[in-house]
mmCIF file of C-alpha atoms and ligand atoms in Angstrom:
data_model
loop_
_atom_site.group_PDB
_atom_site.id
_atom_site.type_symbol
_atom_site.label_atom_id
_atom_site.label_comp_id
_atom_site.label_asym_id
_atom_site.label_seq_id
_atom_site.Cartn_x
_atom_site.Cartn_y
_atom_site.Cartn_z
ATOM 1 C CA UNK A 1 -41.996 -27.347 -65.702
ATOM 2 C CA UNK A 2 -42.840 -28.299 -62.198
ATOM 3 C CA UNK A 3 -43.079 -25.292 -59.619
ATOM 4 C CA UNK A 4 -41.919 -25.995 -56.097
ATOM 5 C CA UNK A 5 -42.276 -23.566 -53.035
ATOM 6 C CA UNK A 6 -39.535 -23.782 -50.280
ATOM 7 C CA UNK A 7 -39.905 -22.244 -47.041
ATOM 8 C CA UNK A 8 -36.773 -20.992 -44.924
ATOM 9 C CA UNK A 9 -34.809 -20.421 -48.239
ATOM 10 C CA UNK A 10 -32.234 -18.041 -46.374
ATOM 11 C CA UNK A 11 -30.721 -21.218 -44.296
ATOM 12 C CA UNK A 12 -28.092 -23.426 -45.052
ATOM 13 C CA UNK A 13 -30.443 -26.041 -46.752
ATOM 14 C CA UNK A 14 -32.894 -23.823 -47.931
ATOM 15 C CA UNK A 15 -29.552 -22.387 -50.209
ATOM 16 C CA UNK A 16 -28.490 -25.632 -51.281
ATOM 17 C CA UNK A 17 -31.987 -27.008 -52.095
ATOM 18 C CA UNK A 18 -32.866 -23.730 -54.302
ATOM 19 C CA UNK A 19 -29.525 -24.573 -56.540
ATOM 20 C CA UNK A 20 -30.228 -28.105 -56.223
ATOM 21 C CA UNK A 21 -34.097 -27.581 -57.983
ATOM 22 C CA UNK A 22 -32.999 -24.699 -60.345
ATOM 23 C CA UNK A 23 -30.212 -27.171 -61.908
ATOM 24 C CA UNK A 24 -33.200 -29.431 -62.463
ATOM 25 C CA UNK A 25 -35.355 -26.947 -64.353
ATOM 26 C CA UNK A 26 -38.096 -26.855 -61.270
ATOM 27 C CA UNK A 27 -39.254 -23.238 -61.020
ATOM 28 C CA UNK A 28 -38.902 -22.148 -57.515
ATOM 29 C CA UNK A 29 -40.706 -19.905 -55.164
ATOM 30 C CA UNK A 30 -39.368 -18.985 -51.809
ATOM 31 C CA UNK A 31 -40.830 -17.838 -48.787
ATOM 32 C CA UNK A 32 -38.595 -16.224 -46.940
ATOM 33 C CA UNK A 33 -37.551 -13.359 -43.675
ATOM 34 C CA UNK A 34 -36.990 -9.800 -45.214
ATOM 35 C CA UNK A 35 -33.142 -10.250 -44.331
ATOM 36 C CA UNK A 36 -32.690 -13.436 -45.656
ATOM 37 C CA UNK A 37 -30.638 -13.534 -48.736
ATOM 38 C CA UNK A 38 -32.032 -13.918 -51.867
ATOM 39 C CA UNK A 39 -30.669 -16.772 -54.344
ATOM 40 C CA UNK A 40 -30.634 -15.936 -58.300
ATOM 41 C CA UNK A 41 -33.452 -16.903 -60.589
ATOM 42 C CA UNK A 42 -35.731 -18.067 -57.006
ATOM 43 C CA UNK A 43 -38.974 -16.054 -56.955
ATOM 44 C CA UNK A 44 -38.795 -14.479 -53.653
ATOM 45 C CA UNK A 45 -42.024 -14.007 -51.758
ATOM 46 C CA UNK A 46 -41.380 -12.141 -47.894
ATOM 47 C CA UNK A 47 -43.112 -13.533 -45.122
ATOM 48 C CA UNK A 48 -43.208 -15.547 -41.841
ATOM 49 C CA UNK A 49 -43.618 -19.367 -42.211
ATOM 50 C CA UNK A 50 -45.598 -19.133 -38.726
ATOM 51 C CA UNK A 51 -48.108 -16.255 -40.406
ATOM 52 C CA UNK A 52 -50.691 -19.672 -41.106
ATOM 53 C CA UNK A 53 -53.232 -17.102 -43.336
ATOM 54 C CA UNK A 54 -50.254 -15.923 -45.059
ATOM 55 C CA UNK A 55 -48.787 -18.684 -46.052
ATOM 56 C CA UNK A 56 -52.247 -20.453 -47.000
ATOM 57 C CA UNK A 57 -53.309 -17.796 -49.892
ATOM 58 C CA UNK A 58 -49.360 -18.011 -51.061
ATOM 59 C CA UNK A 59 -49.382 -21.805 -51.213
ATOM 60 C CA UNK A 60 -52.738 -21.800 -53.177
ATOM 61 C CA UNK A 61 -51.456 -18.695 -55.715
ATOM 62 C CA UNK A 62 -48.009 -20.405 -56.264
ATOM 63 C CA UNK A 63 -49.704 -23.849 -56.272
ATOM 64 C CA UNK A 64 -46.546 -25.698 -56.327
ATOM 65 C CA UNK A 65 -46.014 -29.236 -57.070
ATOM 66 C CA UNK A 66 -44.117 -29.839 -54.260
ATOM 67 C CA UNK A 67 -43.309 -27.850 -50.739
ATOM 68 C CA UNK A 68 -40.429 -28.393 -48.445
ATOM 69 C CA UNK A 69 -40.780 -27.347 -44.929
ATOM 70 C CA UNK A 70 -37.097 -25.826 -43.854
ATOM 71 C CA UNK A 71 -38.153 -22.942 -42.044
ATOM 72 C CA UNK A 72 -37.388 -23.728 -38.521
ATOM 73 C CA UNK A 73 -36.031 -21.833 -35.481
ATOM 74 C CA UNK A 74 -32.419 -23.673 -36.281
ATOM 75 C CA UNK A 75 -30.756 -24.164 -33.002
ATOM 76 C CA UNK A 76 -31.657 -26.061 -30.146
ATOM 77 C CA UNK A 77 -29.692 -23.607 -28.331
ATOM 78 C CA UNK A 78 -32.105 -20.397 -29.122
ATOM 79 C CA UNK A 79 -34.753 -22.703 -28.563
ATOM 80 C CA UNK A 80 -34.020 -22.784 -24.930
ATOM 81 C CA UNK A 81 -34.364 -19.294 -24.856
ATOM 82 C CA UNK A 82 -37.541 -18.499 -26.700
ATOM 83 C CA UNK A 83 -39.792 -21.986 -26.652
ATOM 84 C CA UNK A 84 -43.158 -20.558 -27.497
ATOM 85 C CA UNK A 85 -41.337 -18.740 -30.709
ATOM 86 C CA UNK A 86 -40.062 -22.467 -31.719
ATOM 87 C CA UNK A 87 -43.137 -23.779 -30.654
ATOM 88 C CA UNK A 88 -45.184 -21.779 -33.176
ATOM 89 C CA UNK A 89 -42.672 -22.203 -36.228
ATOM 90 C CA UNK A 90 -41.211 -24.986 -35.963
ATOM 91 C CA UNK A 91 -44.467 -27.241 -34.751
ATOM 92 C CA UNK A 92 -47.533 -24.750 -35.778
ATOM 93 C CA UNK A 93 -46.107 -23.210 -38.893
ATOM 94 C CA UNK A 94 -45.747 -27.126 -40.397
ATOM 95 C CA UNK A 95 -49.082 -28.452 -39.521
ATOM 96 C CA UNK A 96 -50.431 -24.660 -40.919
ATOM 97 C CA UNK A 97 -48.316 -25.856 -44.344
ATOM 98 C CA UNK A 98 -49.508 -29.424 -44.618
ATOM 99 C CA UNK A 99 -53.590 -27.998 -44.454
ATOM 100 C CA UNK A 100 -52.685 -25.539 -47.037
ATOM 101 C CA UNK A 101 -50.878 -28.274 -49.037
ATOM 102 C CA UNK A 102 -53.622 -30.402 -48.275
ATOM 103 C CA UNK A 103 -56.299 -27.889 -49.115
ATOM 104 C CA UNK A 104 -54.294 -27.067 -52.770
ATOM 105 C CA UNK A 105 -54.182 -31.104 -53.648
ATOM 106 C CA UNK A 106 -58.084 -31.199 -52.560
ATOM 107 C CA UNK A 107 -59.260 -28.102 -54.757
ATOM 108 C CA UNK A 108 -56.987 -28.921 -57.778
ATOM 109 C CA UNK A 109 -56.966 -32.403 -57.995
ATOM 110 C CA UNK A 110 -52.840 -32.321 -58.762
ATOM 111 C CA UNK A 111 -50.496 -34.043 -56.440
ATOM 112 C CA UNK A 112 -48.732 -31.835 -54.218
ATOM 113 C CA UNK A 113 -45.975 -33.591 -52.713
ATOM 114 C CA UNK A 114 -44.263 -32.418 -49.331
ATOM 115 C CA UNK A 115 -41.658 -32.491 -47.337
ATOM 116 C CA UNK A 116 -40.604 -31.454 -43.756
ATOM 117 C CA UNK A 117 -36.986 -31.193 -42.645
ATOM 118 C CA UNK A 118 -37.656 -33.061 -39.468
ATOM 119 C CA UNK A 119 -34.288 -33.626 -37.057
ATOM 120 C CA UNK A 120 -32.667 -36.200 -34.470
ATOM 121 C CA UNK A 121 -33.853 -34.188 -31.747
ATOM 122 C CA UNK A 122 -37.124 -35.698 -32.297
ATOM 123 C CA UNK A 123 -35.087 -39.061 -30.429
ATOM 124 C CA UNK A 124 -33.597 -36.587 -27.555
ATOM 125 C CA UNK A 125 -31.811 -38.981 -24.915
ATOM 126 C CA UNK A 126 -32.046 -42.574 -27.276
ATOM 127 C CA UNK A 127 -31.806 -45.739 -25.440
ATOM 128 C CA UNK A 128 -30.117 -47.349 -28.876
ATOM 129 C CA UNK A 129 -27.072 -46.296 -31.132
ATOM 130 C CA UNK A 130 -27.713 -45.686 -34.222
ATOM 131 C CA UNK A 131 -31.406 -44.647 -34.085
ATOM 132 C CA UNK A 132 -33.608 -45.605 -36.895
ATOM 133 C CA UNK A 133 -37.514 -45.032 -37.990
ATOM 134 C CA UNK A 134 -38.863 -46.937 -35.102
ATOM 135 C CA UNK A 135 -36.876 -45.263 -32.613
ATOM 136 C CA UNK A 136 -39.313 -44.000 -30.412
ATOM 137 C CA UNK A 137 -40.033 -40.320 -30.442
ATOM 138 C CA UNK A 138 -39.186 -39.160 -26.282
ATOM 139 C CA UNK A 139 -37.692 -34.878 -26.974
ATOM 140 C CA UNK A 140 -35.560 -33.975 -24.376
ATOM 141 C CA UNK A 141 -35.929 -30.026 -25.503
ATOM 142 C CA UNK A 142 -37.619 -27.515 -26.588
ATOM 143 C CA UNK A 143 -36.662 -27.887 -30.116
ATOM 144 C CA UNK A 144 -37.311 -31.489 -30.251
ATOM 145 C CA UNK A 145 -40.426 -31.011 -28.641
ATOM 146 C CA UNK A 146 -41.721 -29.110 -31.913
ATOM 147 C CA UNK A 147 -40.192 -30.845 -34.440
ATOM 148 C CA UNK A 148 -41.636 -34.057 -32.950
ATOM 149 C CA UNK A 149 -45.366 -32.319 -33.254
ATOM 150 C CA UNK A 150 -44.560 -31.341 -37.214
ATOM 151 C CA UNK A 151 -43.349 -34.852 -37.433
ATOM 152 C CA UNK A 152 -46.230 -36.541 -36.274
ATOM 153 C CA UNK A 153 -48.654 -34.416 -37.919
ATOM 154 C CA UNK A 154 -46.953 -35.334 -41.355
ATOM 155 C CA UNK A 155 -48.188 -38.779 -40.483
ATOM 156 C CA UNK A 156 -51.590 -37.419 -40.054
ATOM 157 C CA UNK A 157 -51.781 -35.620 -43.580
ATOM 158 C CA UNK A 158 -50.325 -38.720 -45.184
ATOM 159 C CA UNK A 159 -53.312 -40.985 -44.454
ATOM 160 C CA UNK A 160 -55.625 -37.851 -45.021
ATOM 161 C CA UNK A 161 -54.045 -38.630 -48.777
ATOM 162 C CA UNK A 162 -50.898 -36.114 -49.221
ATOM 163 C CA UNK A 163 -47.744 -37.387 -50.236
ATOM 164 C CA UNK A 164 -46.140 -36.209 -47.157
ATOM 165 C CA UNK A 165 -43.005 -37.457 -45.818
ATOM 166 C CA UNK A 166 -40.458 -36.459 -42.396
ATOM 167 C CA UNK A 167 -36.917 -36.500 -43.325
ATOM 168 C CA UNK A 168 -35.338 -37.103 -40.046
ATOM 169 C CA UNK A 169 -32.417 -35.659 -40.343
ATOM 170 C CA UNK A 170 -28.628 -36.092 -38.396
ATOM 171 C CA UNK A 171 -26.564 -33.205 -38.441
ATOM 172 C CA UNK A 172 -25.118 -31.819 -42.025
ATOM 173 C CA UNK A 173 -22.630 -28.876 -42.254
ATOM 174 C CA UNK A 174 -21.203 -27.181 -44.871
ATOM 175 C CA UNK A 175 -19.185 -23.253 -44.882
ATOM 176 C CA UNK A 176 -23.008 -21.820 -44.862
ATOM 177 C CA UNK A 177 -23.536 -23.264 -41.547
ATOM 178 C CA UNK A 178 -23.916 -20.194 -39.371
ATOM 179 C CA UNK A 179 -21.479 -19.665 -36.449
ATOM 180 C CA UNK A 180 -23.654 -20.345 -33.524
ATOM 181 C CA UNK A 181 -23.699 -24.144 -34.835
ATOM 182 C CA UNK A 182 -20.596 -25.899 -33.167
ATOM 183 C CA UNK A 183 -18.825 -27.056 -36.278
ATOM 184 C CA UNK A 184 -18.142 -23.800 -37.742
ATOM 185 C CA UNK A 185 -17.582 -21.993 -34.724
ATOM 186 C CA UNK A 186 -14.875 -24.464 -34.226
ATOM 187 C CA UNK A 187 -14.069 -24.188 -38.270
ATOM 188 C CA UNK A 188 -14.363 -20.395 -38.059
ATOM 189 C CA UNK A 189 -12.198 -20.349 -34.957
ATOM 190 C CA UNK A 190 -9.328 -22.450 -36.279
ATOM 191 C CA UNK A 191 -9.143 -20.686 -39.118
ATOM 192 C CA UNK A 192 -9.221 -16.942 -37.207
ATOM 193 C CA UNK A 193 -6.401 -19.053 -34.637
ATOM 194 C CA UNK A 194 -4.262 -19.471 -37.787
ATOM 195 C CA UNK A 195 -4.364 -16.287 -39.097
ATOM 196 C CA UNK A 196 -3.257 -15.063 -36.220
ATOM 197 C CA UNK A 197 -6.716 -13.126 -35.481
ATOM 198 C CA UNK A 198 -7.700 -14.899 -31.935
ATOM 199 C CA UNK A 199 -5.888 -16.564 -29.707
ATOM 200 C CA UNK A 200 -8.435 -18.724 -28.156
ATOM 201 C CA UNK A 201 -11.609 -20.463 -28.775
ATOM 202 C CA UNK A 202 -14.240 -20.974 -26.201
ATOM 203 C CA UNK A 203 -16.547 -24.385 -26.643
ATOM 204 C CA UNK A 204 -19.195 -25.989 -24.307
ATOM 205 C CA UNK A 205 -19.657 -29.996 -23.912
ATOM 206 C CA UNK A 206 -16.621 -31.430 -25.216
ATOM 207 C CA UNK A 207 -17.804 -34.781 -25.025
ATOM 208 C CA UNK A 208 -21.359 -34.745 -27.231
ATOM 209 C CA UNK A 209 -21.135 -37.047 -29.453
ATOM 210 C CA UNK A 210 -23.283 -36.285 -33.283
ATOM 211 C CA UNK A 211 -23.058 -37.580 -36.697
ATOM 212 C CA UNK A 212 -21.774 -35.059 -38.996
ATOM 213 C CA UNK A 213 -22.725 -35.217 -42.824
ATOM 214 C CA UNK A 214 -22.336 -32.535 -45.489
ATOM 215 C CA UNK A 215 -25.357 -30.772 -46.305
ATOM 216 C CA UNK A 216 -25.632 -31.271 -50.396
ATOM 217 C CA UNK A 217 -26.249 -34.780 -49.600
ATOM 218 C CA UNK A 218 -29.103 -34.024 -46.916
ATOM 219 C CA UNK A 219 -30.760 -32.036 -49.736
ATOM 220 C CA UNK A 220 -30.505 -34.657 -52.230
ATOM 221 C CA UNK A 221 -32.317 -36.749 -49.771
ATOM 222 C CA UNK A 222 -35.533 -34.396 -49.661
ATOM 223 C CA UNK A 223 -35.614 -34.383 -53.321
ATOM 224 C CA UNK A 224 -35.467 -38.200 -53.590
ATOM 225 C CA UNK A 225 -37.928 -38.098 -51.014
ATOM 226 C CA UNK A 226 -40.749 -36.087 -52.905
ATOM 227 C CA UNK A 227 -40.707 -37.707 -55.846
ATOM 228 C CA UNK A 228 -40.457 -41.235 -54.748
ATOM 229 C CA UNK A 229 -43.457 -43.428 -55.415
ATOM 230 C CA UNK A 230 -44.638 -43.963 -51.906
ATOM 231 C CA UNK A 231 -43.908 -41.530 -49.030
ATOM 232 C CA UNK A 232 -42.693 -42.771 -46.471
ATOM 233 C CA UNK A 233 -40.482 -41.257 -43.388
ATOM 234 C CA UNK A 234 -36.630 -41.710 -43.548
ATOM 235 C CA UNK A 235 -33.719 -41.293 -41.641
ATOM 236 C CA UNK A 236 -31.237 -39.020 -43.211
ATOM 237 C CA UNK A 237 -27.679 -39.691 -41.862
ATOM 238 C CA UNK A 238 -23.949 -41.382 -42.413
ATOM 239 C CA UNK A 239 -24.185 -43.432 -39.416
ATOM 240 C CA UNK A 240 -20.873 -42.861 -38.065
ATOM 241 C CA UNK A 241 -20.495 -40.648 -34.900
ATOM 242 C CA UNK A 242 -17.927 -37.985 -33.674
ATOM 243 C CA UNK A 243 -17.611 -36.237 -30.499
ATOM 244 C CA UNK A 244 -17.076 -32.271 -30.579
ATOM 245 C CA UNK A 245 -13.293 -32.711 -29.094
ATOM 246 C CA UNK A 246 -13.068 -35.402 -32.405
ATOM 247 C CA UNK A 247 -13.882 -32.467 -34.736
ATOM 248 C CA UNK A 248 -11.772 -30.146 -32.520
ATOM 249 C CA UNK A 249 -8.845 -32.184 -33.139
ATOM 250 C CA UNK A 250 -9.307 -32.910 -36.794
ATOM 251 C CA UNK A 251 -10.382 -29.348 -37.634
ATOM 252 C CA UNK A 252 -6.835 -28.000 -35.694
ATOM 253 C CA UNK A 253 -4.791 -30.612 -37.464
ATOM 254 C CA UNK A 254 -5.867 -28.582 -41.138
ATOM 255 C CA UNK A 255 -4.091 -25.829 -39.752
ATOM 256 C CA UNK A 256 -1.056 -28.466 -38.888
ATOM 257 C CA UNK A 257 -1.767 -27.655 -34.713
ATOM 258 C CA UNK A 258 -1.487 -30.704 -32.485
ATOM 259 C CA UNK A 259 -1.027 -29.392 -29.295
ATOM 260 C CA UNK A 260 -5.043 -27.780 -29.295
ATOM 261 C CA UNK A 261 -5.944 -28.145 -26.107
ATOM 262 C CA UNK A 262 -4.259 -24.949 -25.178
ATOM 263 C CA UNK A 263 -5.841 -23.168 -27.413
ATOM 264 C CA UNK A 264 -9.263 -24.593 -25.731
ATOM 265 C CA UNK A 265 -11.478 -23.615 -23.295
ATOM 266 C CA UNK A 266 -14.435 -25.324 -21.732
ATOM 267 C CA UNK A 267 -16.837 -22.476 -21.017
ATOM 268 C CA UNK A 268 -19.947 -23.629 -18.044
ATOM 269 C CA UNK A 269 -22.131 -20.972 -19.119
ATOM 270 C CA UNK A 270 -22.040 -23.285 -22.586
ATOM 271 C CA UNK A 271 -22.777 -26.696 -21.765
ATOM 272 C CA UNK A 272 -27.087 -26.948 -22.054
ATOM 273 C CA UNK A 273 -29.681 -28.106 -19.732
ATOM 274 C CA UNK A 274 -29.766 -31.774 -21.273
ATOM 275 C CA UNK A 275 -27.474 -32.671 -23.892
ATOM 276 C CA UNK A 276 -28.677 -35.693 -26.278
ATOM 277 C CA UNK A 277 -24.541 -37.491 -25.615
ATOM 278 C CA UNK A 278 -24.253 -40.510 -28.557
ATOM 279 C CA UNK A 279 -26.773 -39.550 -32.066
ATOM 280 C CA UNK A 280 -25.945 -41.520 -35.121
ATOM 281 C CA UNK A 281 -28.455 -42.440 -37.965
ATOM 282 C CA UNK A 282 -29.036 -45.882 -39.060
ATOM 283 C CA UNK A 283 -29.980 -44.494 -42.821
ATOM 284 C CA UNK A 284 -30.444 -48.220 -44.163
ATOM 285 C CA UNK A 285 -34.070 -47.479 -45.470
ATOM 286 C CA UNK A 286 -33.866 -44.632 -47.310
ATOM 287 C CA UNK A 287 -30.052 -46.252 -48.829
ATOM 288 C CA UNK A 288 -32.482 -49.554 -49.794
ATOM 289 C CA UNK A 289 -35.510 -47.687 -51.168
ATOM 290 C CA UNK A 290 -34.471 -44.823 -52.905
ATOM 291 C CA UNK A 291 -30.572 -45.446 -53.227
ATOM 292 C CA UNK A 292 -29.145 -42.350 -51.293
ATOM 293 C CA UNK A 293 -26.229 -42.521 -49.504
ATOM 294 C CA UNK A 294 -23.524 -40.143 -47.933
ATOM 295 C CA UNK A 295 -20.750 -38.965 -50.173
ATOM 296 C CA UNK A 296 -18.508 -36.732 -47.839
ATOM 297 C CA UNK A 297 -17.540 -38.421 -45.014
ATOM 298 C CA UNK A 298 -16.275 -36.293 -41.546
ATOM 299 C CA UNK A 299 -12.777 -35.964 -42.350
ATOM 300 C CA UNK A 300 -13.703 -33.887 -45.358
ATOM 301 C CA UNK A 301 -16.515 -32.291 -43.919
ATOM 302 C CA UNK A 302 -14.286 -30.745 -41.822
ATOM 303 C CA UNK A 303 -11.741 -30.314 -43.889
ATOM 304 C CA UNK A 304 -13.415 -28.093 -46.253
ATOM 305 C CA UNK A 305 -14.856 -25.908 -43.660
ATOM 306 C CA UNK A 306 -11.899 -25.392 -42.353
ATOM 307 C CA UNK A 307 -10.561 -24.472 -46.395
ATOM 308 C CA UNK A 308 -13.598 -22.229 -46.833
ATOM 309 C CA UNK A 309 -12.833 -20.287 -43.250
ATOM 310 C CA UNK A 310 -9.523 -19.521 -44.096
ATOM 311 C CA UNK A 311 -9.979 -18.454 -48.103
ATOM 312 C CA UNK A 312 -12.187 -16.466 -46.689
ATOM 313 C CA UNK A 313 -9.724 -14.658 -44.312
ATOM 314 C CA UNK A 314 -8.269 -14.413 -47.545
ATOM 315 C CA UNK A 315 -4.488 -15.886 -48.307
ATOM 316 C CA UNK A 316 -5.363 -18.928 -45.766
ATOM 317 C CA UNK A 317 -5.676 -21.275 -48.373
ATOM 318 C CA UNK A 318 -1.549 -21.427 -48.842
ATOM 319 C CA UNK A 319 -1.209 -21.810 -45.441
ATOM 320 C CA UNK A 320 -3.538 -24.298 -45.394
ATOM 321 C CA UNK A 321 -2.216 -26.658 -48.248
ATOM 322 C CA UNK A 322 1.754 -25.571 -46.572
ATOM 323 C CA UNK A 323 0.552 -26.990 -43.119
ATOM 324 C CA UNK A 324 -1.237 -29.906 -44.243
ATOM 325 C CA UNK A 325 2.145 -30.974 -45.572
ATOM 326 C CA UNK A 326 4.106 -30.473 -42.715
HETATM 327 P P1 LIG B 1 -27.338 -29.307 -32.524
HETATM 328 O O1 LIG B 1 -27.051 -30.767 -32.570
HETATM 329 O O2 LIG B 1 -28.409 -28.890 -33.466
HETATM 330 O O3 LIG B 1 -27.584 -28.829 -31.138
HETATM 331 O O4 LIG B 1 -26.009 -28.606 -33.094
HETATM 332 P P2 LIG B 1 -24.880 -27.704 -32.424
HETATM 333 O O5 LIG B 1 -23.804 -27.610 -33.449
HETATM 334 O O6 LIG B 1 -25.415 -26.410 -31.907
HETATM 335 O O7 LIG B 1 -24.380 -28.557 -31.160
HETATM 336 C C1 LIG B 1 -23.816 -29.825 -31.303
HETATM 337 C C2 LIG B 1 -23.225 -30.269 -29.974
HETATM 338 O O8 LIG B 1 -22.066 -29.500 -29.699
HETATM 339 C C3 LIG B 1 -24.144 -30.073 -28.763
HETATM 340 O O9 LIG B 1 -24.151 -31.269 -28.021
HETATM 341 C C4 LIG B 1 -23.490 -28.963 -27.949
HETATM 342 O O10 LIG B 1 -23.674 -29.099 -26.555
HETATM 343 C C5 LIG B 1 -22.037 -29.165 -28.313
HETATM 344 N N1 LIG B 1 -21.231 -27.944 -28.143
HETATM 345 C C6 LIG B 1 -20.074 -27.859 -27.453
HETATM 346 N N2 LIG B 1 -19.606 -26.607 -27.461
HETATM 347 C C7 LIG B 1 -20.490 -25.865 -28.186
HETATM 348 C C8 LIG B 1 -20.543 -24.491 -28.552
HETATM 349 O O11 LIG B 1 -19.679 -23.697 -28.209
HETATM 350 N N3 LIG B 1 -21.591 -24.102 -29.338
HETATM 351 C C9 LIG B 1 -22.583 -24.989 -29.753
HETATM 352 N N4 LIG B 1 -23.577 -24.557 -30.532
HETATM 353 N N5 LIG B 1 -22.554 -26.294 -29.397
HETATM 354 C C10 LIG B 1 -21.533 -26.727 -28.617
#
C-alpha cells in the first residue's frame, strides 16, 4: 500500500485530498496545526510546515511515496498583513519539503513523488487572458511573491532528479471554503439574507474578475499529477471567468432575489492594494496529457454553496428548492 504525507490537511484541499487517497487505499499521514481538524482513518502528526527540522525527521520516519505541499498561508488578503509569516510558509516551508523529499528519494533509493499546490497569483497583473505554463511569472503581492519562490524551486528539485511538479492552480470552492474567501462570504451571506438572519452583506472590488472551479476536481488534478509518468508543471483551471458581482448575482438568484444590489454594499476599507482584475486558466496541457478536465462548472459551484449555507441554517433547503421555482 503506498503511504503519502500531506501537509495543510485542515484546509479545504487538504480535506478533500485525504478522502480522495483513503478511497484509493493510500495510507495517509498528515501534518497538520493543533486546531486543525482531524479527518478519520488519516494519521495525524502536529506540527508547523515552516518548522524545516521538523518536518525533515517526519518526512524521513513516514517516508511516504508521495508528498503534497498544501500548507500555505491561504489568503492573499492575510498575506498583506503578515508577509514575512507567508514568506516563510508558503516559499521557505516548500523548498524545506522538496530537500527532505529529496534527501528521502537519495537515502532510499524509492521514488518519492511531490507535489506543490502552487496558485494564479504566481501571474499577478497578466498581460494575456487565459494564462497558461509560459505565462511569465511577474507577483503583484505578497502571496504571489512566495508561491512564485516554491514554484520555481520545484523546477530546481526536478532536474536535481525528484518527480516534482507545480500545480498552478485557479480558484476552486466548495462549502469548506472558509468565510474570509469571497465566494462563501457571499454564499454564507445569501444564505444568512434568506433566513432572515442579516440584512446586508458588505463586499470589496465588485469588478475582479477569477475563474471559479469546484475543489474535488483541483484535487483530482494533484493526484493525476504525482503519478503521471513525467512531471511536469500544469495549469489547473476551467478557463471560463466570472466577476465577483457575476457570482453575486447568481448566488442571490438561489434564494429567488433579483433586486441584490440593495442588499449590497461596496465597503473601501475592502478593495486591496493591487487587485490581479481578469485570471482564467488555459488548462489545455494537463486536459491533453493526463486527461483531467473540470466537471462542475460556475453555475453549480455556486449553486451548491449556496444549498450547503442554507441546510446548514437548517430548514433552508425548502426554501431553497421553493424559490428556485418561483
Ligand atoms: P483570492 O483570489 O485568493 O484573493 O480569493 P478571494 O476569494 O479572497 O478574492 C477574490 C476576489 O474577490 C479578489 O479580487 C477580491 O478583491 C474580491 N473581493 C471583493 N469583495 C471581497 C470580500 O469581501 N472579501 C474577499 N476575500 N474578496 C473580495
Amino acid at each position: 500500500m503506498p503511504t503519502a504525507l500531506i501537509t495543510g490537511v485542515g484546509g479545504q484541499d487538504g480535506s478533500y485530498l485525504a478522502e480522495r487517497l483513503l478511497a484509493d487505499g493510500v495510507e495517509v499521514h498528515a501534518l497538520g496545526l493543533p486546531d486543525d481538524a482531524s479527518v478519520d482513518r488519516v494519521e495525524m502528526h502536529v506540527g508547523d510546515v515552516a518548522d524545516v527540522v521538523g518536518t525533515r525527521a517526519l518526512l524521513l520516519e513516514v517516508a511516504p511515496d508521495e508528498v503534497y505541499n498544501l500548507a500555505a498561508i491561504s489568503s492573499v488578503a492575510r498575506s498583506w498583513a503578515e508577509p514575512d509569516l507567508t514568506a516563510r510558509v508558503n516559499g521557505v516551508a516548500a523548498v524545506g519539503l522538496l530537500e527532505s523529499a529529496w534527501r528521502l528519494q537519495d537515502g532510499s533509493g524509492r521514488p518519492v513523488r511531490f507535489v506543490q499546490a502552487s496558485s494564479a497569483e504566481i501571474f499577478g497583473l497578466p498581460d494575456r487572458s487565459p494564462q497558461d505554463e509560459d505565462t511569465p511569472v511577474r507577483p503583484v503581492n505578497p502571496y504571489g511573491a512566495a508561491k512564485a519562490y516554491a514554484h520555481l524551486a520545484v523546477d530546481v528539485y526536478r532536474r536535481r532528479g525528484l518527480h516534482a511538479v507545480s500545480l498552478i492552480l485557479y480558484n476552486h470552492e466548495s462549502p469548506r471554503r472558509p468565510e474570509q474567501f469571497v465566494t462563501r462570504k457571499i454564499t454564507a451571506g445569501v444564505a444568512a439574507i434568506a433566513d432572515g438572519r442579516a440584512e446586508r452583506l458588505s463586499l470589496g472590488n465588485l469588478a475582479a474578475i477569477r475563474d471559479w472551479g469546484w475543489a474535488p476536481d483541483y484535487v483530482e488534478a494533484m493526484v493525476l499529477a504525482a503519478r503521471a509518468d513525467v512531471p511536469r508543471d500544469y495549469v489547473v483551471g476551467t478557463g471560463v471567468s466570472h466577476s465577483v458581482e457575476e457570482f453575486v448575482t447568481a448566488a442571490f438568484a438561489c434564494v429567488g432575489i433579483d433586486d441584490w444590489a440593495s442588499y449590497v454594499d461596496v465597503d473601501p476599507a475592502l478593495l486591496r492594494p493591487v487587485d490581479a482584475t481578469d485570471m482564467a486558466g488555459d488548462a489545455t496541457r494537463i486536459r491533453t496529457e493526463l486527461g483531467w478536465a473540470p466537471t462542475v462548472g460556475f453555475e453549480d459551484v455556486v449553486r451548491r454553496m449556496v444549498e450547503a449555507d442554507l441546510e446548514s441554517d437548517g430548514g433552508g433547503a425548502q426554501r431553497l428548492s421553493s424559490s428556485s421555482s418561483r
